[in-house]
GROMACS .gro file of C-alpha atoms in nm:
model
  241
    1MET     CA    1   1.160   1.913   1.938
    2LEU     CA    2   1.332   1.660   1.876
    3LEU     CA    3   1.004   1.493   1.710
    4TRP     CA    4   0.998   1.763   1.505
    5LEU     CA    5   1.360   1.752   1.406
    6ARG     CA    6   1.389   1.407   1.316
    7SER     CA    7   1.051   1.444   1.112
    8ILE     CA    8   1.183   1.744   0.950
    9ALA     CA    9   1.533   1.527   0.876
   10TYR     CA   10   1.373   1.256   0.704
   11ASN     CA   11   1.146   1.423   0.498
   12LEU     CA   12   1.385   1.666   0.403
   13ALA     CA   13   1.580   1.340   0.285
   14LEU     CA   14   1.365   1.122   0.146
   15TYR     CA   15   1.236   1.375  -0.116
   16VAL     CA   16   1.583   1.449  -0.231
   17THR     CA   17   1.706   1.139  -0.240
   18ALA     CA   18   1.363   1.031  -0.464
   19VAL     CA   19   1.418   1.328  -0.706
   20ALA     CA   20   1.827   1.268  -0.764
   21ILE     CA   21   1.719   0.955  -0.795
   22GLY     CA   22   1.479   0.980  -0.988
   23LEU     CA   23   1.627   1.212  -1.271
   24ALA     CA   24   1.936   0.980  -1.271
   25ALA     CA   25   1.751   0.667  -1.344
   26THR     CA   26   1.545   0.884  -1.662
   27PRO     CA   27   1.627   0.657  -1.915
   28ALA     CA   28   1.517   0.341  -1.730
   29LEU     CA   29   1.143   0.502  -1.897
   30PHE     CA   30   1.216   0.447  -2.239
   31MET     CA   31   1.371   0.084  -2.134
   32PRO     CA   32   1.185  -0.241  -2.084
   33ARG     CA   33   0.961  -0.276  -1.768
   34GLY     CA   34   1.164  -0.430  -1.559
   35ALA     CA   35   1.394  -0.126  -1.508
   36ALA     CA   36   1.112   0.089  -1.350
   37VAL     CA   37   1.065  -0.200  -1.101
   38TRP     CA   38   1.389  -0.245  -0.982
   39ILE     CA   39   1.433   0.135  -0.939
   40ILE     CA   40   1.090   0.122  -0.721
   41HIS     CA   41   1.197  -0.215  -0.513
   42ASN     CA   42   1.507   0.065  -0.456
   43LEU     CA   43   1.387   0.326  -0.367
   44SER     CA   44   1.104   0.131  -0.163
   45THR     CA   45   1.357  -0.051   0.001
   46LEU     CA   46   1.544   0.274   0.059
   47ALA     CA   47   1.238   0.519   0.170
   48ILE     CA   48   1.192   0.214   0.510
   49TRP     CA   49   1.574   0.215   0.579
   50LEU     CA   50   1.556   0.562   0.600
   51LEU     CA   51   1.261   0.588   0.796
   52ARG     CA   52   1.443   0.341   1.036
   53VAL     CA   53   1.748   0.521   1.077
   54ILE     CA   54   1.636   0.897   1.119
   55ALA     CA   55   1.280   0.867   1.292
   56GLY     CA   56   1.331   0.534   1.448
   57THR     CA   57   1.031   0.400   1.264
   58ARG     CA   58   1.043   0.002   1.199
   59TYR     CA   59   0.837  -0.249   1.074
   60GLU     CA   60   0.762  -0.594   1.117
   61ILE     CA   61   0.596  -0.858   0.927
   62ARG     CA   62   0.332  -1.080   1.071
   63GLY     CA   63   0.181  -1.379   0.909
   64ARG     CA   64   0.240  -1.576   0.573
   65LEU     CA   65   0.379  -1.366   0.264
   66PRO     CA   66   0.160  -1.466  -0.058
   67GLU     CA   67   0.352  -1.567  -0.356
   68GLY     CA   68   0.265  -1.517  -0.720
   69GLY     CA   69  -0.100  -1.432  -0.844
   70VAL     CA   70  -0.295  -1.319  -0.576
   71LEU     CA   71  -0.549  -1.070  -0.454
   72ILE     CA   72  -0.422  -0.907  -0.129
   73ALA     CA   73  -0.653  -0.602   0.037
   74ALA     CA   74  -0.505  -0.406   0.279
   75LYS     CA   75  -0.637  -0.165   0.540
   76HIS     CA   76  -0.466   0.210   0.413
   77GLN     CA   77  -0.407   0.413   0.701
   78SER     CA   78  -0.156   0.599   0.598
   79MET     CA   79   0.132   0.689   0.268
   80TRP     CA   80   0.339   0.417   0.433
   81ASP     CA   81   0.144   0.117   0.301
   82THR     CA   82   0.194   0.243  -0.045
   83ILE     CA   83   0.498   0.336  -0.010
   84ALA     CA   84   0.641  -0.005   0.158
   85MET     CA   85   0.425  -0.254  -0.032
   86PRO     CA   86   0.720  -0.266  -0.321
   87ALA     CA   87   1.004  -0.355  -0.091
   88ILE     CA   88   0.742  -0.603   0.117
   89LEU     CA   89   0.611  -0.739  -0.197
   90LYS     CA   90   0.797  -0.936  -0.556
   91ASP     CA   91   0.652  -0.675  -0.856
   92PRO     CA   92   0.286  -0.607  -0.704
   93ALA     CA   93   0.050  -0.452  -0.915
   94ILE     CA   94  -0.095  -0.161  -0.642
   95VAL     CA   95  -0.410  -0.018  -0.714
   96LEU     CA   96  -0.372   0.376  -0.729
   97LYS     CA   97  -0.605   0.663  -0.795
   98ALA     CA   98  -0.542   0.747  -1.183
   99GLU     CA   99  -0.401   1.121  -1.097
  100LEU     CA  100  -0.120   0.956  -0.900
  101LEU     CA  101   0.041   0.857  -1.236
  102TRP     CA  102   0.120   1.201  -1.354
  103ILE     CA  103   0.282   1.314  -1.110
  104PRO     CA  104   0.654   1.356  -1.211
  105TYR     CA  105   0.891   1.040  -1.164
  106TYR     CA  106   0.696   0.861  -0.881
  107GLY     CA  107   0.376   0.868  -1.089
  108TRP     CA  108   0.596   0.801  -1.417
  109PHE     CA  109   0.843   0.516  -1.282
  110SER     CA  110   0.452   0.329  -1.155
  111LYS     CA  111   0.284   0.334  -1.509
  112LYS     CA  112   0.632   0.197  -1.664
  113ALA     CA  113   0.568  -0.046  -1.378
  114ASP     CA  114   0.234  -0.112  -1.452
  115MET     CA  115   0.104  -0.013  -1.130
  116ILE     CA  116  -0.313  -0.006  -1.198
  117GLY     CA  117  -0.419   0.327  -1.222
  118ILE     CA  118  -0.811   0.408  -1.165
  119ASP     CA  119  -1.049   0.699  -1.183
  120ARG     CA  120  -1.264   0.692  -0.937
  121GLY     CA  121  -1.518   0.917  -1.117
  122ALA     CA  122  -1.555   0.663  -1.423
  123GLY     CA  123  -1.786   0.448  -1.261
  124ALA     CA  124  -1.897   0.113  -1.414
  125LYS     CA  125  -1.574   0.194  -1.696
  126ALA     CA  126  -1.354   0.225  -1.375
  127VAL     CA  127  -1.441  -0.151  -1.278
  128ARG     CA  128  -1.422  -0.266  -1.609
  129HIS     CA  129  -1.006  -0.123  -1.633
  130LEU     CA  130  -0.953  -0.259  -1.317
  131ILE     CA  131  -1.058  -0.619  -1.392
  132GLN     CA  132  -0.870  -0.605  -1.734
  133GLN     CA  133  -0.548  -0.459  -1.572
  134GLY     CA  134  -0.639  -0.721  -1.287
  135LYS     CA  135  -0.590  -1.020  -1.538
  136ALA     CA  136  -0.294  -0.892  -1.699
  137ALA     CA  137  -0.108  -0.891  -1.392
  138LEU     CA  138  -0.255  -1.201  -1.271
  139ALA     CA  139  -0.106  -1.351  -1.604
  140LEU     CA  140   0.248  -1.237  -1.524
  141LYS     CA  141   0.198  -1.390  -1.155
  142ARG     CA  142   0.215  -1.038  -0.988
  143PRO     CA  143   0.065  -1.022  -0.637
  144ILE     CA  144  -0.214  -0.724  -0.751
  145VAL     CA  145  -0.284  -0.506  -0.378
  146ILE     CA  146  -0.590  -0.311  -0.354
  147PHE     CA  147  -0.693  -0.061  -0.068
  148PRO     CA  148  -1.081  -0.160  -0.022
  149GLU     CA  149  -1.162   0.161   0.173
  150GLY     CA  150  -1.027   0.381  -0.110
  151THR     CA  151  -0.819   0.618   0.061
  152ARG     CA  152  -0.656   0.639   0.391
  153ALA     CA  153  -0.814   0.598   0.744
  154ALA     CA  154  -0.728   0.727   1.082
  155PRO     CA  155  -0.628   0.480   1.297
  156GLY     CA  156  -0.968   0.349   1.467
  157ALA     CA  157  -1.209   0.475   1.172
  158ARG     CA  158  -1.387   0.243   0.958
  159LEU     CA  159  -1.494   0.339   0.604
  160ASP     CA  160  -1.727   0.120   0.351
  161TYR     CA  161  -1.549  -0.069   0.147
  162LYS     CA  162  -1.580   0.010  -0.222
  163PRO     CA  163  -1.693  -0.245  -0.473
  164GLY     CA  164  -1.398  -0.275  -0.618
  165VAL     CA  165  -1.207  -0.523  -0.434
  166ALA     CA  166  -1.557  -0.777  -0.509
  167ALA     CA  167  -1.528  -0.726  -0.829
  168LEU     CA  168  -1.153  -0.860  -0.841
  169TYR     CA  169  -1.249  -1.100  -0.639
  170ARG     CA  170  -1.529  -1.237  -0.817
  171GLN     CA  171  -1.401  -1.169  -1.212
  172LEU     CA  172  -1.018  -1.314  -1.069
  173GLY     CA  173  -1.089  -1.608  -0.909
  174VAL     CA  174  -0.819  -1.649  -0.665
  175PRO     CA  175  -0.735  -1.614  -0.325
  176CYS     CA  176  -0.773  -1.309  -0.136
  177VAL     CA  177  -0.538  -1.229   0.151
  178PRO     CA  178  -0.673  -0.960   0.407
  179VAL     CA  179  -0.364  -0.708   0.540
  180ALA     CA  180  -0.381  -0.561   0.910
  181VAL     CA  181  -0.161  -0.228   0.957
  182ASN     CA  182  -0.114   0.022   1.208
  183SER     CA  183   0.049   0.288   1.016
  184GLY     CA  184  -0.102   0.539   1.075
  185LEU     CA  185   0.021   0.582   1.472
  186PHE     CA  186   0.348   0.645   1.324
  187TRP     CA  187   0.311   0.778   0.968
  188PRO     CA  188  -0.022   0.944   0.996
  189ARG     CA  189  -0.254   1.067   0.720
  190ARG     CA  190  -0.198   1.438   0.616
  191LYS     CA  191   0.057   1.506   0.892
  192PHE     CA  192   0.406   1.613   0.884
  193LEU     CA  193   0.508   1.470   1.186
  194ARG     CA  194   0.710   1.069   1.133
  195ARG     CA  195   0.690   0.898   1.535
  196PRO     CA  196   0.951   0.608   1.644
  197GLY     CA  197   0.791   0.266   1.669
  198THR     CA  198   0.709  -0.047   1.504
  199ILE     CA  199   0.511  -0.072   1.210
  200VAL     CA  200   0.294  -0.360   1.195
  201VAL     CA  201   0.174  -0.537   0.802
  202GLU     CA  202  -0.024  -0.848   0.918
  203PHE     CA  203  -0.106  -1.111   0.623
  204LEU     CA  204  -0.431  -1.272   0.754
  205GLU     CA  205  -0.560  -1.592   0.650
  206PRO     CA  206  -0.672  -1.609   0.290
  207ILE     CA  207  -1.020  -1.628   0.194
  208PRO     CA  208  -1.093  -1.884  -0.079
  209PRO     CA  209  -1.217  -1.805  -0.412
  210GLY     CA  210  -1.588  -1.875  -0.509
  211LEU     CA  211  -1.762  -1.731  -0.196
  212ASP     CA  212  -2.080  -1.494  -0.292
  213ARG     CA  213  -2.071  -1.092  -0.264
  214GLU     CA  214  -2.219  -1.032   0.025
  215THR     CA  215  -2.022  -1.347   0.226
  216PHE     CA  216  -1.698  -1.204   0.097
  217MET     CA  217  -1.729  -0.823   0.161
  218ALA     CA  218  -1.872  -0.944   0.500
  219THR     CA  219  -1.535  -1.180   0.607
  220LEU     CA  220  -1.315  -0.941   0.408
  221SER     CA  221  -1.404  -0.666   0.701
  222GLU     CA  222  -1.438  -0.876   0.965
  223ARG     CA  223  -1.131  -1.012   0.878
  224ILE     CA  224  -0.915  -0.687   0.821
  225GLU     CA  225  -1.114  -0.443   1.109
  226THR     CA  226  -1.067  -0.706   1.410
  227ALA     CA  227  -0.699  -0.787   1.350
  228THR     CA  228  -0.673  -0.379   1.283
  229ASP     CA  229  -0.825  -0.341   1.612
  230ARG     CA  230  -0.586  -0.584   1.786
  231LEU     CA  231  -0.226  -0.423   1.627
  232LEU     CA  232  -0.366  -0.041   1.748
  233ALA     CA  233  -0.487  -0.218   2.081
  234GLU     CA  234  -0.121  -0.360   2.131
  235ALA     CA  235   0.030  -0.039   2.054
  236GLY     CA  236  -0.167   0.114   2.349
  237HIS     CA  237  -0.413   0.320   2.076
  238PRO     CA  238  -0.751   0.333   2.239
  239VAL     CA  239  -1.016   0.144   2.011
  240ASP     CA  240  -1.387   0.220   2.015
  241LYS     CA  241  -1.615  -0.074   2.015
   0.00000   0.00000   0.00000
């Protein structure tokens, strides 16, 4: 019962606060991009602070935080991953589903901050747009965050990696930093509950540029999935081998 009450309290606090701040910050949509970046960073920080205070869910960063223009490929288990990245990284360009950019306030501010919206049904056109936007973000020395599976995966699940991450890696010519998480244990996908504990975000050894596509994808998958399984096991979640 306490878990339910704390989850209800957190969700209400998050959405009410986000709507109130979004309404108050509407003028920022007509200001330079930096205003939207500032608002997103602070909303992200507030969201994870509320999660700790109300639901008892903390987070821990492991590894070295990447700086500047770099490609970051992260395991995606939870909405928390997307919410938290603007608080963890400086002005990230996060690759999102294009339809998310039309959500009132969340999407509008994300679009203003130049997050990268991708229409997954557009095929080669979507990949070209991804590369174009990635190069623009890289020119501003922004880290580019992509979730290579393209959707949230339940803890322990392994989904195929989409070709967008390989295209960015090849065209941008920068190191790719794999990221492992266990966020799905505490903020489950498509569920209401927010569980107490510690979400771990682990930045792994960068993959240098210049590898062929097959080697890169195999290396990326092996590093992310191995580290994610380790984080799940560390938290007491059974991992199928």
